[in-house]
mmCIF file with all atom_site columns, C-alpha atoms in Angstrom:
data_model
loop_
_atom_site.group_PDB
_atom_site.id
_atom_site.type_symbol
_atom_site.label_atom_id
_atom_site.label_alt_id
_atom_site.label_comp_id
_atom_site.label_asym_id
_atom_site.label_entity_id
_atom_site.label_seq_id
_atom_site.pdbx_PDB_ins_code
_atom_site.Cartn_x
_atom_site.Cartn_y
_atom_site.Cartn_z
_atom_site.occupancy
_atom_site.B_iso_or_equiv
_atom_site.pdbx_formal_charge
_atom_site.auth_seq_id
_atom_site.auth_comp_id
_atom_site.auth_asym_id
_atom_site.auth_atom_id
_atom_site.pdbx_PDB_model_num
ATOM 1   C CA . MET A 1 1   ? -72.048 -53.151 18.126  1.00 48.00 ? 906  MET A CA 1
ATOM 2   C CA . ASP A 1 2   ? -70.605 -56.520 19.133  1.00 50.00 ? 907  ASP A CA 1
ATOM 3   C CA . PRO A 1 3   ? -69.999 -56.623 22.936  1.00 48.00 ? 908  PRO A CA 1
ATOM 4   C CA . LYS A 1 4   ? -66.696 -58.397 22.377  1.00 46.00 ? 909  LYS A CA 1
ATOM 5   C CA . LEU A 1 5   ? -65.443 -55.647 20.072  1.00 52.00 ? 910  LEU A CA 1
ATOM 6   C CA . LYS A 1 6   ? -66.700 -53.002 22.495  1.00 46.00 ? 911  LYS A CA 1
ATOM 7   C CA . ALA A 1 7   ? -64.801 -54.647 25.334  1.00 45.00 ? 912  ALA A CA 1
ATOM 8   C CA . GLU A 1 8   ? -61.625 -54.852 23.265  1.00 48.00 ? 913  GLU A CA 1
ATOM 9   C CA . SER A 1 9   ? -61.901 -51.170 22.340  1.00 53.00 ? 914  SER A CA 1
ATOM 10  C CA . ILE A 1 10  ? -62.319 -50.254 26.004  1.00 49.00 ? 915  ILE A CA 1
ATOM 11  C CA . ILE A 1 11  ? -59.290 -52.358 26.945  1.00 44.00 ? 916  ILE A CA 1
ATOM 12  C CA . ASP A 1 12  ? -57.214 -50.729 24.184  1.00 51.00 ? 917  ASP A CA 1
ATOM 13  C CA . MET A 1 13  ? -58.116 -47.289 25.497  1.00 49.00 ? 918  MET A CA 1
ATOM 14  C CA . MET A 1 14  ? -56.495 -48.045 28.849  1.00 47.00 ? 919  MET A CA 1
ATOM 15  C CA . PRO A 1 15  ? -53.073 -46.400 29.420  1.00 48.00 ? 920  PRO A CA 1
ATOM 16  C CA . LYS A 1 16  ? -51.165 -49.620 30.224  1.00 45.00 ? 921  LYS A CA 1
ATOM 17  C CA . SER A 1 17  ? -49.023 -51.470 27.747  1.00 46.00 ? 922  SER A CA 1
ATOM 18  C CA . SER A 1 18  ? -49.825 -55.170 28.374  1.00 46.00 ? 923  SER A CA 1
ATOM 19  C CA . PHE A 1 19  ? -53.168 -56.881 28.104  1.00 43.00 ? 924  PHE A CA 1
ATOM 20  C CA . LEU A 1 20  ? -53.038 -58.148 31.698  1.00 41.00 ? 925  LEU A CA 1
ATOM 21  C CA . SER A 1 21  ? -52.309 -54.721 33.127  1.00 49.00 ? 926  SER A CA 1
ATOM 22  C CA . LYS A 1 22  ? -55.212 -53.226 31.180  1.00 46.00 ? 927  LYS A CA 1
ATOM 23  C CA . THR A 1 23  ? -57.702 -55.903 32.315  1.00 49.00 ? 928  THR A CA 1
ATOM 24  C CA . GLY A 1 24  ? -56.404 -55.631 35.875  1.00 51.00 ? 929  GLY A CA 1
ATOM 25  C CA . MET A 1 25  ? -56.999 -51.901 35.847  1.00 49.00 ? 930  MET A CA 1
ATOM 26  C CA . ILE A 1 26  ? -60.561 -52.395 34.559  1.00 48.00 ? 931  ILE A CA 1
ATOM 27  C CA . ALA A 1 27  ? -61.310 -55.070 37.147  1.00 51.00 ? 932  ALA A CA 1
ATOM 28  C CA . THR A 1 28  ? -59.890 -52.992 39.972  1.00 54.00 ? 933  THR A CA 1
ATOM 29  C CA . GLY A 1 29  ? -61.898 -49.975 38.885  1.00 53.00 ? 934  GLY A CA 1
ATOM 30  C CA . THR A 1 30  ? -65.063 -52.051 38.655  1.00 52.00 ? 935  THR A CA 1
ATOM 31  C CA . VAL A 1 31  ? -64.597 -53.592 42.118  1.00 48.00 ? 936  VAL A CA 1
ATOM 32  C CA . LEU A 1 32  ? -63.893 -50.220 43.685  1.00 52.00 ? 937  LEU A CA 1
ATOM 33  C CA . SER A 1 33  ? -66.949 -48.698 42.034  1.00 54.00 ? 938  SER A CA 1
ATOM 34  C CA . ILE A 1 34  ? -69.211 -51.553 43.217  1.00 51.00 ? 939  ILE A CA 1
ATOM 35  C CA . ALA A 1 35  ? -67.801 -51.341 46.751  1.00 51.00 ? 940  ALA A CA 1
ATOM 36  C CA . ALA A 1 36  ? -68.295 -47.590 46.907  1.00 51.00 ? 941  ALA A CA 1
ATOM 37  C CA . ILE A 1 37  ? -71.882 -47.854 45.654  1.00 49.00 ? 942  ILE A CA 1
ATOM 38  C CA . SER A 1 38  ? -72.821 -50.800 47.918  1.00 52.00 ? 943  SER A CA 1
ATOM 39  C CA . ASN A 1 39  ? -71.418 -49.083 51.007  1.00 54.00 ? 944  ASN A CA 1
ATOM 40  C CA . GLU A 1 40  ? -73.209 -45.888 50.040  1.00 50.00 ? 945  GLU A CA 1
ATOM 41  C CA . LEU A 1 41  ? -69.889 -44.104 49.882  1.00 47.00 ? 946  LEU A CA 1
ATOM 42  C CA . TYR A 1 42  ? -70.800 -42.871 46.487  1.00 47.00 ? 947  TYR A CA 1
ATOM 43  C CA . VAL A 1 43  ? -74.329 -42.329 45.124  1.00 47.00 ? 948  VAL A CA 1
ATOM 44  C CA . VAL A 1 44  ? -74.884 -42.731 41.429  1.00 49.00 ? 949  VAL A CA 1
ATOM 45  C CA . ASN A 1 45  ? -76.935 -39.869 40.051  1.00 53.00 ? 950  ASN A CA 1
ATOM 46  C CA . GLU A 1 46  ? -77.302 -37.860 36.844  1.00 54.00 ? 951  GLU A CA 1
ATOM 47  C CA . GLU A 1 47  ? -74.134 -35.895 37.519  1.00 58.00 ? 952  GLU A CA 1
ATOM 48  C CA . THR A 1 48  ? -72.198 -39.121 37.860  1.00 58.00 ? 953  THR A CA 1
ATOM 49  C CA . ILE A 1 49  ? -73.519 -40.345 34.535  1.00 55.00 ? 954  ILE A CA 1
ATOM 50  C CA . ILE A 1 50  ? -72.717 -36.995 32.861  1.00 60.00 ? 955  ILE A CA 1
ATOM 51  C CA . LEU A 1 51  ? -69.221 -36.953 34.414  1.00 60.00 ? 956  LEU A CA 1
ATOM 52  C CA . GLY A 1 52  ? -68.586 -40.515 33.332  1.00 61.00 ? 957  GLY A CA 1
ATOM 53  C CA . SER A 1 53  ? -69.759 -39.751 29.812  1.00 62.00 ? 958  SER A CA 1
ATOM 54  C CA . PHE A 1 54  ? -67.564 -36.634 29.680  1.00 61.00 ? 959  PHE A CA 1
ATOM 55  C CA . LEU A 1 55  ? -64.520 -38.490 30.941  1.00 65.00 ? 960  LEU A CA 1
ATOM 56  C CA . SER A 1 56  ? -65.188 -41.279 28.458  1.00 65.00 ? 961  SER A CA 1
ATOM 57  C CA . ILE A 1 57  ? -65.392 -38.772 25.594  1.00 62.00 ? 962  ILE A CA 1
ATOM 58  C CA . VAL A 1 58  ? -62.202 -37.010 26.769  1.00 60.00 ? 963  VAL A CA 1
ATOM 59  C CA . TRP A 1 59  ? -60.360 -40.300 27.109  1.00 65.00 ? 964  TRP A CA 1
ATOM 60  C CA . PHE A 1 60  ? -61.556 -41.379 23.677  1.00 62.00 ? 965  PHE A CA 1
ATOM 61  C CA . LEU A 1 61  ? -60.385 -38.102 22.109  1.00 59.00 ? 966  LEU A CA 1
ATOM 62  C CA . VAL A 1 62  ? -57.026 -38.379 23.824  1.00 60.00 ? 967  VAL A CA 1
ATOM 63  C CA . LYS A 1 63  ? -56.666 -41.998 22.809  1.00 62.00 ? 968  LYS A CA 1
ATOM 64  C CA . SER A 1 64  ? -57.756 -41.401 19.212  1.00 60.00 ? 969  SER A CA 1
ATOM 65  C CA . GLY A 1 65  ? -55.645 -38.231 18.844  1.00 59.00 ? 970  GLY A CA 1
ATOM 66  C CA . LYS A 1 66  ? -52.531 -39.765 20.335  1.00 60.00 ? 971  LYS A CA 1
ATOM 67  C CA . GLN A 1 67  ? -51.441 -41.466 17.136  1.00 63.00 ? 972  GLN A CA 1
ATOM 68  C CA . GLY A 1 68  ? -52.115 -38.330 15.089  1.00 64.00 ? 973  GLY A CA 1
ATOM 69  C CA . TYR A 1 69  ? -50.078 -36.253 17.521  1.00 61.00 ? 974  TYR A CA 1
ATOM 70  C CA . ILE A 1 70  ? -47.295 -38.817 17.385  1.00 66.00 ? 975  ILE A CA 1
ATOM 71  C CA . ASN A 1 71  ? -47.398 -38.743 13.594  1.00 70.00 ? 976  ASN A CA 1
ATOM 72  C CA . TRP A 1 72  ? -47.382 -34.934 13.611  1.00 70.00 ? 977  TRP A CA 1
ATOM 73  C CA . MET A 1 73  ? -44.442 -34.859 16.020  1.00 70.00 ? 978  MET A CA 1
ATOM 74  C CA . ASP A 1 74  ? -42.572 -37.398 13.890  1.00 74.00 ? 979  ASP A CA 1
ATOM 75  C CA . GLY A 1 75  ? -43.201 -35.285 10.802  1.00 76.00 ? 980  GLY A CA 1
ATOM 76  C CA . HIS A 1 76  ? -42.106 -32.122 12.619  1.00 73.00 ? 981  HIS A CA 1
ATOM 77  C CA . ILE A 1 77  ? -38.981 -33.833 13.947  1.00 77.00 ? 982  ILE A CA 1
ATOM 78  C CA . ASN A 1 78  ? -38.160 -35.162 10.484  1.00 81.00 ? 983  ASN A CA 1
ATOM 79  C CA . HIS A 1 79  ? -38.702 -31.676 9.032   1.00 81.00 ? 984  HIS A CA 1
ATOM 80  C CA . VAL A 1 80  ? -36.386 -30.102 11.615  1.00 79.00 ? 985  VAL A CA 1
ATOM 81  C CA . ARG A 1 81  ? -33.867 -32.890 11.064  1.00 82.00 ? 986  ARG A CA 1
ATOM 82  C CA . SER A 1 82  ? -33.948 -32.276 7.295   1.00 83.00 ? 987  SER A CA 1
ATOM 83  C CA . LEU A 1 83  ? -33.485 -28.539 7.858   1.00 84.00 ? 988  LEU A CA 1
ATOM 84  C CA . LEU A 1 84  ? -30.492 -29.203 10.118  1.00 82.00 ? 989  LEU A CA 1
ATOM 85  C CA . ASN A 1 85  ? -29.014 -31.651 7.618   1.00 83.00 ? 990  ASN A CA 1
ATOM 86  C CA . ASN A 1 86  ? -29.479 -29.152 4.780   1.00 84.00 ? 991  ASN A CA 1
ATOM 87  C CA . ALA A 1 87  ? -27.916 -26.391 6.872   1.00 80.00 ? 992  ALA A CA 1
ATOM 88  C CA . ARG A 1 88  ? -24.992 -28.656 7.726   1.00 83.00 ? 993  ARG A CA 1
ATOM 89  C CA . GLU A 1 89  ? -24.481 -29.570 4.068   1.00 85.00 ? 994  GLU A CA 1
ATOM 90  C CA . GLN A 1 90  ? -24.648 -25.911 3.049   1.00 85.00 ? 995  GLN A CA 1
ATOM 91  C CA . HIS A 1 91  ? -22.161 -25.044 5.786   1.00 81.00 ? 996  HIS A CA 1
ATOM 92  C CA . LYS A 1 92  ? -19.837 -27.792 4.561   1.00 83.00 ? 997  LYS A CA 1
ATOM 93  C CA . GLU A 1 93  ? -20.125 -26.462 1.007   1.00 85.00 ? 998  GLU A CA 1
ATOM 94  C CA . VAL A 1 94  ? -19.350 -22.917 2.190   1.00 81.00 ? 999  VAL A CA 1
ATOM 95  C CA . ILE A 1 95  ? -16.326 -24.179 4.152   1.00 79.00 ? 1000 ILE A CA 1
ATOM 96  C CA . ASN A 1 96  ? -15.073 -26.159 1.147   1.00 80.00 ? 1001 ASN A CA 1
ATOM 97  C CA . GLU A 1 97  ? -15.495 -23.145 -1.136  1.00 82.00 ? 1002 GLU A CA 1
ATOM 98  C CA . ARG A 1 98  ? -13.661 -20.962 1.390   1.00 76.00 ? 1003 ARG A CA 1
ATOM 99  C CA . ILE A 1 99  ? -10.838 -23.517 1.574   1.00 74.00 ? 1004 ILE A CA 1
ATOM 100 C CA . LYS A 1 100 ? -10.629 -23.619 -2.231  1.00 77.00 ? 1005 LYS A CA 1
ATOM 101 C CA . ALA A 1 101 ? -10.582 -19.813 -2.342  1.00 73.00 ? 1006 ALA A CA 1
ATOM 102 C CA . VAL A 1 102 ? -7.862  -19.543 0.317   1.00 66.00 ? 1007 VAL A CA 1
ATOM 103 C CA . LYS A 1 103 ? -5.751  -22.414 -1.049  1.00 68.00 ? 1008 LYS A CA 1
ATOM 104 C CA . PRO A 1 104 ? -4.168  -20.309 -3.877  1.00 67.00 ? 1009 PRO A CA 1
ATOM 105 C CA . LEU A 1 105 ? -2.996  -17.884 -1.180  1.00 62.00 ? 1010 LEU A CA 1
ATOM 106 C CA . LYS A 1 106 ? -0.881  -20.479 0.631   1.00 63.00 ? 1011 LYS A CA 1
ATOM 107 C CA . ASP A 1 107 ? 2.312   -18.777 -0.604  1.00 64.00 ? 1012 ASP A CA 1
ATOM 108 C CA . VAL A 1 108 ? 1.169   -15.295 0.443   1.00 62.00 ? 1013 VAL A CA 1
ATOM 109 C CA . VAL A 1 109 ? 3.734   -15.213 3.282   1.00 64.00 ? 1014 VAL A CA 1
ATOM 110 C CA . ASP A 1 110 ? 6.670   -15.778 0.910   1.00 69.00 ? 1015 ASP A CA 1
ATOM 111 C CA . VAL A 1 111 ? 5.264   -13.256 -1.538  1.00 68.00 ? 1016 VAL A CA 1
ATOM 112 C CA . THR A 1 112 ? 4.863   -10.732 1.273   1.00 72.00 ? 1017 THR A CA 1
ATOM 113 C CA . LYS A 1 113 ? 8.459   -11.319 2.410   1.00 75.00 ? 1018 LYS A CA 1
ATOM 114 C CA . ASN A 1 114 ? 9.740   -10.824 -1.140  1.00 75.00 ? 1019 ASN A CA 1
ATOM 115 C CA . LEU A 1 115 ? 7.679   -7.668  -1.525  1.00 77.00 ? 1020 LEU A CA 1
ATOM 116 C CA . PHE A 1 116 ? 9.039   -6.394  1.785   1.00 78.00 ? 1021 PHE A CA 1
ATOM 117 C CA . GLU A 1 117 ? 12.626  -7.032  0.677   1.00 81.00 ? 1022 GLU A CA 1
ATOM 118 C CA . VAL A 1 118 ? 11.968  -5.326  -2.663  1.00 80.00 ? 1023 VAL A CA 1
ATOM 119 C CA . SER A 1 119 ? 10.332  -2.353  -0.966  1.00 80.00 ? 1024 SER A CA 1
ATOM 120 C CA . LYS A 1 120 ? 13.228  -2.083  1.502   1.00 82.00 ? 1025 LYS A CA 1
ATOM 121 C CA . GLU A 1 121 ? 15.749  -2.169  -1.340  1.00 84.00 ? 1026 GLU A CA 1
ATOM 122 C CA . THR A 1 122 ? 13.699  0.420   -3.210  1.00 84.00 ? 1027 THR A CA 1
ATOM 123 C CA . VAL A 1 123 ? 13.707  2.692   -0.159  1.00 84.00 ? 1028 VAL A CA 1
ATOM 124 C CA . ASN A 1 124 ? 17.492  2.338   0.166   1.00 84.00 ? 1029 ASN A CA 1
ATOM 125 C CA . MET A 1 125 ? 17.981  3.133   -3.525  1.00 88.00 ? 1030 MET A CA 1
ATOM 126 C CA . GLU A 1 126 ? 15.690  6.143   -3.239  1.00 86.00 ? 1031 GLU A CA 1
ATOM 127 C CA . ALA A 1 127 ? 17.658  7.341   -0.193  1.00 86.00 ? 1032 ALA A CA 1
ATOM 128 C CA . LYS A 1 128 ? 20.962  6.970   -2.077  1.00 87.00 ? 1033 LYS A CA 1
ATOM 129 C CA . ALA A 1 129 ? 19.507  8.730   -5.116  1.00 87.00 ? 1034 ALA A CA 1
ATOM 130 C CA . PHE A 1 130 ? 18.336  11.572  -2.867  1.00 88.00 ? 1035 PHE A CA 1
ATOM 131 C CA . GLU A 1 131 ? 21.797  11.841  -1.297  1.00 87.00 ? 1036 GLU A CA 1
ATOM 132 C CA . LEU A 1 132 ? 23.423  11.931  -4.748  1.00 88.00 ? 1037 LEU A CA 1
ATOM 133 C CA . SER A 1 133 ? 20.964  14.550  -5.944  1.00 87.00 ? 1038 SER A CA 1
ATOM 134 C CA . GLN A 1 134 ? 21.715  16.668  -2.863  1.00 88.00 ? 1039 GLN A CA 1
ATOM 135 C CA . PHE A 1 135 ? 25.464  16.232  -3.433  1.00 87.00 ? 1040 PHE A CA 1
ATOM 136 C CA . VAL A 1 136 ? 25.143  17.226  -7.092  1.00 87.00 ? 1041 VAL A CA 1
ATOM 137 C CA . ALA A 1 137 ? 22.976  20.201  -6.136  1.00 86.00 ? 1042 ALA A CA 1
ATOM 138 C CA . ALA A 1 138 ? 25.587  21.284  -3.558  1.00 86.00 ? 1043 ALA A CA 1
ATOM 139 C CA . GLN A 1 139 ? 28.375  20.947  -6.150  1.00 86.00 ? 1044 GLN A CA 1
ATOM 140 C CA . GLN A 1 140 ? 26.389  22.951  -8.667  1.00 87.00 ? 1045 GLN A CA 1
ATOM 141 C CA . GLN A 1 141 ? 25.719  25.622  -6.076  1.00 87.00 ? 1046 GLN A CA 1
ATOM 142 C CA . ALA A 1 142 ? 29.421  25.732  -5.105  1.00 86.00 ? 1047 ALA A CA 1
ATOM 143 C CA . LYS A 1 143 ? 30.412  25.956  -8.787  1.00 87.00 ? 1048 LYS A CA 1
ATOM 144 C CA . ALA A 1 144 ? 27.941  28.773  -9.299  1.00 86.00 ? 1049 ALA A CA 1
ATOM 145 C CA . VAL A 1 145 ? 29.417  30.619  -6.298  1.00 87.00 ? 1050 VAL A CA 1
ATOM 146 C CA . LEU A 1 146 ? 32.972  30.096  -7.588  1.00 86.00 ? 1051 LEU A CA 1
ATOM 147 C CA . ASP A 1 147 ? 31.991  31.217  -11.084 1.00 86.00 ? 1052 ASP A CA 1
ATOM 148 C CA . SER A 1 148 ? 30.383  34.343  -9.692  1.00 87.00 ? 1053 SER A CA 1
ATOM 149 C CA . TRP A 1 149 ? 33.492  35.011  -7.580  1.00 87.00 ? 1054 TRP A CA 1
ATOM 150 C CA . VAL A 1 150 ? 35.762  34.540  -10.629 1.00 87.00 ? 1055 VAL A CA 1
ATOM 151 C CA . ARG A 1 151 ? 33.581  36.888  -12.639 1.00 88.00 ? 1056 ARG A CA 1
ATOM 152 C CA . TYR A 1 152 ? 33.700  39.403  -9.810  1.00 88.00 ? 1057 TYR A CA 1
ATOM 153 C CA . GLU A 1 153 ? 37.507  39.205  -9.555  1.00 88.00 ? 1058 GLU A CA 1
ATOM 154 C CA . SER A 1 154 ? 37.861  39.490  -13.328 1.00 87.00 ? 1059 SER A CA 1
ATOM 155 C CA . ALA A 1 155 ? 35.608  42.527  -13.421 1.00 88.00 ? 1060 ALA A CA 1
ATOM 156 C CA . LEU A 1 156 ? 37.466  44.036  -10.456 1.00 89.00 ? 1061 LEU A CA 1
ATOM 157 C CA . ARG A 1 157 ? 40.834  43.424  -12.152 1.00 88.00 ? 1062 ARG A CA 1
ATOM 158 C CA . GLN A 1 158 ? 39.588  44.959  -15.376 1.00 89.00 ? 1063 GLN A CA 1
ATOM 159 C CA . ARG A 1 159 ? 38.369  48.017  -13.476 1.00 89.00 ? 1064 ARG A CA 1
ATOM 160 C CA . GLU A 1 160 ? 41.722  48.299  -11.668 1.00 88.00 ? 1065 GLU A CA 1
ATOM 161 C CA . GLN A 1 161 ? 43.652  47.987  -14.944 1.00 89.00 ? 1066 GLN A CA 1
ATOM 162 C CA . ALA A 1 162 ? 41.416  50.540  -16.622 1.00 87.00 ? 1067 ALA A CA 1
ATOM 163 C CA . TYR A 1 163 ? 41.804  52.883  -13.677 1.00 88.00 ? 1068 TYR A CA 1
ATOM 164 C CA . LEU A 1 164 ? 45.593  52.429  -13.704 1.00 88.00 ? 1069 LEU A CA 1
ATOM 165 C CA . ALA A 1 165 ? 45.809  52.977  -17.446 1.00 86.00 ? 1070 ALA A CA 1
ATOM 166 C CA . ASN A 1 166 ? 43.626  56.046  -17.250 1.00 87.00 ? 1071 ASN A CA 1
ATOM 167 C CA . THR A 1 167 ? 45.711  57.373  -14.357 1.00 88.00 ? 1072 THR A CA 1
ATOM 168 C CA . VAL A 1 168 ? 49.002  56.838  -16.219 1.00 87.00 ? 1073 VAL A CA 1
ATOM 169 C CA . ILE A 1 169 ? 47.655  58.306  -19.432 1.00 86.00 ? 1074 ILE A CA 1
ATOM 170 C CA . SER A 1 170 ? 46.238  61.343  -17.654 1.00 85.00 ? 1075 SER A CA 1
ATOM 171 C CA . LYS A 1 171 ? 49.522  61.831  -15.807 1.00 84.00 ? 1076 LYS A CA 1
ATOM 172 C CA . VAL A 1 172 ? 51.543  61.571  -19.016 1.00 80.00 ? 1077 VAL A CA 1
ATOM 173 C CA . GLU A 1 173 ? 49.208  63.927  -20.795 1.00 81.00 ? 1078 GLU A CA 1
ATOM 174 C CA . LYS A 1 174 ? 49.458  66.351  -17.930 1.00 83.00 ? 1079 LYS A CA 1
ATOM 175 C CA . GLU A 1 175 ? 53.284  66.180  -17.983 1.00 79.00 ? 1080 GLU A CA 1
ATOM 176 C CA . LEU A 1 176 ? 53.369  66.555  -21.768 1.00 76.00 ? 1081 LEU A CA 1
ATOM 177 C CA . GLN A 1 177 ? 51.479  69.775  -21.429 1.00 82.00 ? 1082 GLN A CA 1
ATOM 178 C CA . GLN A 1 178 ? 54.354  71.282  -19.410 1.00 82.00 ? 1083 GLN A CA 1
ATOM 179 C CA . PRO A 1 179 ? 56.730  73.426  -21.568 1.00 83.00 ? 1084 PRO A CA 1
ATOM 180 C CA . LYS A 1 180 ? 59.816  72.101  -19.857 1.00 83.00 ? 1085 LYS A CA 1
ATOM 181 C CA . ILE A 1 181 ? 58.887  68.503  -20.612 1.00 77.00 ? 1086 ILE A CA 1
ATOM 182 C CA . GLN A 1 182 ? 57.985  69.403  -24.170 1.00 77.00 ? 1087 GLN A CA 1
ATOM 183 C CA . GLN A 1 183 ? 61.411  71.098  -24.598 1.00 82.00 ? 1088 GLN A CA 1
ATOM 184 C CA . GLN A 1 184 ? 63.181  68.055  -23.178 1.00 83.00 ? 1089 GLN A CA 1
ATOM 185 C CA . ILE A 1 185 ? 61.317  65.773  -25.532 1.00 78.00 ? 1090 ILE A CA 1
ATOM 186 C CA . LEU A 1 186 ? 62.088  68.062  -28.437 1.00 82.00 ? 1091 LEU A CA 1
ATOM 187 C CA . ASP A 1 187 ? 65.771  68.205  -27.526 1.00 82.00 ? 1092 ASP A CA 1
ATOM 188 C CA . GLN A 1 188 ? 65.887  64.419  -27.167 1.00 84.00 ? 1093 GLN A CA 1
ATOM 189 C CA . SER A 1 189 ? 64.218  64.040  -30.526 1.00 81.00 ? 1094 SER A CA 1
ATOM 190 C CA . ILE A 1 190 ? 66.647  66.440  -32.225 1.00 84.00 ? 1095 ILE A CA 1
ATOM 191 C CA . THR A 1 191 ? 69.601  64.681  -30.609 1.00 84.00 ? 1096 THR A CA 1
ATOM 192 C CA . LYS A 1 192 ? 68.363  61.326  -31.885 1.00 82.00 ? 1097 LYS A CA 1
ATOM 193 C CA . ILE A 1 193 ? 67.787  62.733  -35.364 1.00 82.00 ? 1098 ILE A CA 1
ATOM 194 C CA . GLU A 1 194 ? 71.254  64.261  -35.467 1.00 80.00 ? 1099 GLU A CA 1
ATOM 195 C CA . SER A 1 195 ? 72.748  61.008  -34.290 1.00 81.00 ? 1100 SER A CA 1
ATOM 196 C CA . HIS A 1 196 ? 70.950  59.123  -37.039 1.00 75.00 ? 1101 HIS A CA 1
ATOM 197 C CA . LEU A 1 197 ? 72.057  61.689  -39.638 1.00 78.00 ? 1102 LEU A CA 1
ATOM 198 C CA . SER A 1 198 ? 75.669  61.450  -38.478 1.00 78.00 ? 1103 SER A CA 1
ATOM 199 C CA . SER A 1 199 ? 75.509  57.709  -38.795 1.00 76.00 ? 1104 SER A CA 1
ATOM 200 C CA . LEU A 1 200 ? 74.100  57.994  -42.319 1.00 72.00 ? 1105 LEU A CA 1
ATOM 201 C CA . LEU A 1 201 ? 76.749  60.511  -43.395 1.00 71.00 ? 1106 LEU A CA 1
ATOM 202 C CA . TYR A 1 202 ? 79.476  58.327  -42.034 1.00 67.00 ? 1107 TYR A CA 1
ATOM 203 C CA . PHE A 1 203 ? 78.052  55.379  -43.898 1.00 66.00 ? 1108 PHE A CA 1
ATOM 204 C CA . PHE A 1 204 ? 77.910  57.279  -47.197 1.00 65.00 ? 1109 PHE A CA 1
ATOM 205 C CA . ASN A 1 205 ? 81.464  58.659  -46.754 1.00 64.00 ? 1110 ASN A CA 1
ATOM 206 C CA . ILE A 1 206 ? 82.829  55.184  -46.400 1.00 60.00 ? 1111 ILE A CA 1
ATOM 207 C CA . TYR A 1 207 ? 81.306  54.064  -49.654 1.00 56.00 ? 1112 TYR A CA 1
#
């Protein structure tokens, strides 16, 4: 691999944004490493090489996977944004449909008032009709009582008249059975007959 390209790839892997900051970080790290090794503060051994290789691999994976993660996050954010937009549009459609459904009922208050007035008038008419029916029923009941009383008085009068007639007839019959009364009636009858005969004879003598 070209050393120039290798150096550029290493510089790009650094976490700074500008080229100067990246090169400064590399230079600083190099100087510190040389100073630590020369002063025997740090001894380079196999573990150091393994650790450096591991950190280089980890940094490379992080650096190479950063763009993929960013792309995945952008896709996920766009997906969530599309879901929210769709939900908002569906909610707007539901609200519009509900408004259209409720709009024909804008006069429901007036209709309810009219229905209330009609129902109140109906209740008043039913109450008056009930009062009239009760009045008619009371009149019919009073008429029935009066008719029954008239029938009772008529029957009582008929019984009294029949009793009186029977009493008079029985009394007359009883008196007619007396010989004295029979003789008086006979004498009165003979007197009347003689009077009529005298009148007839007088009439014939004149003519």
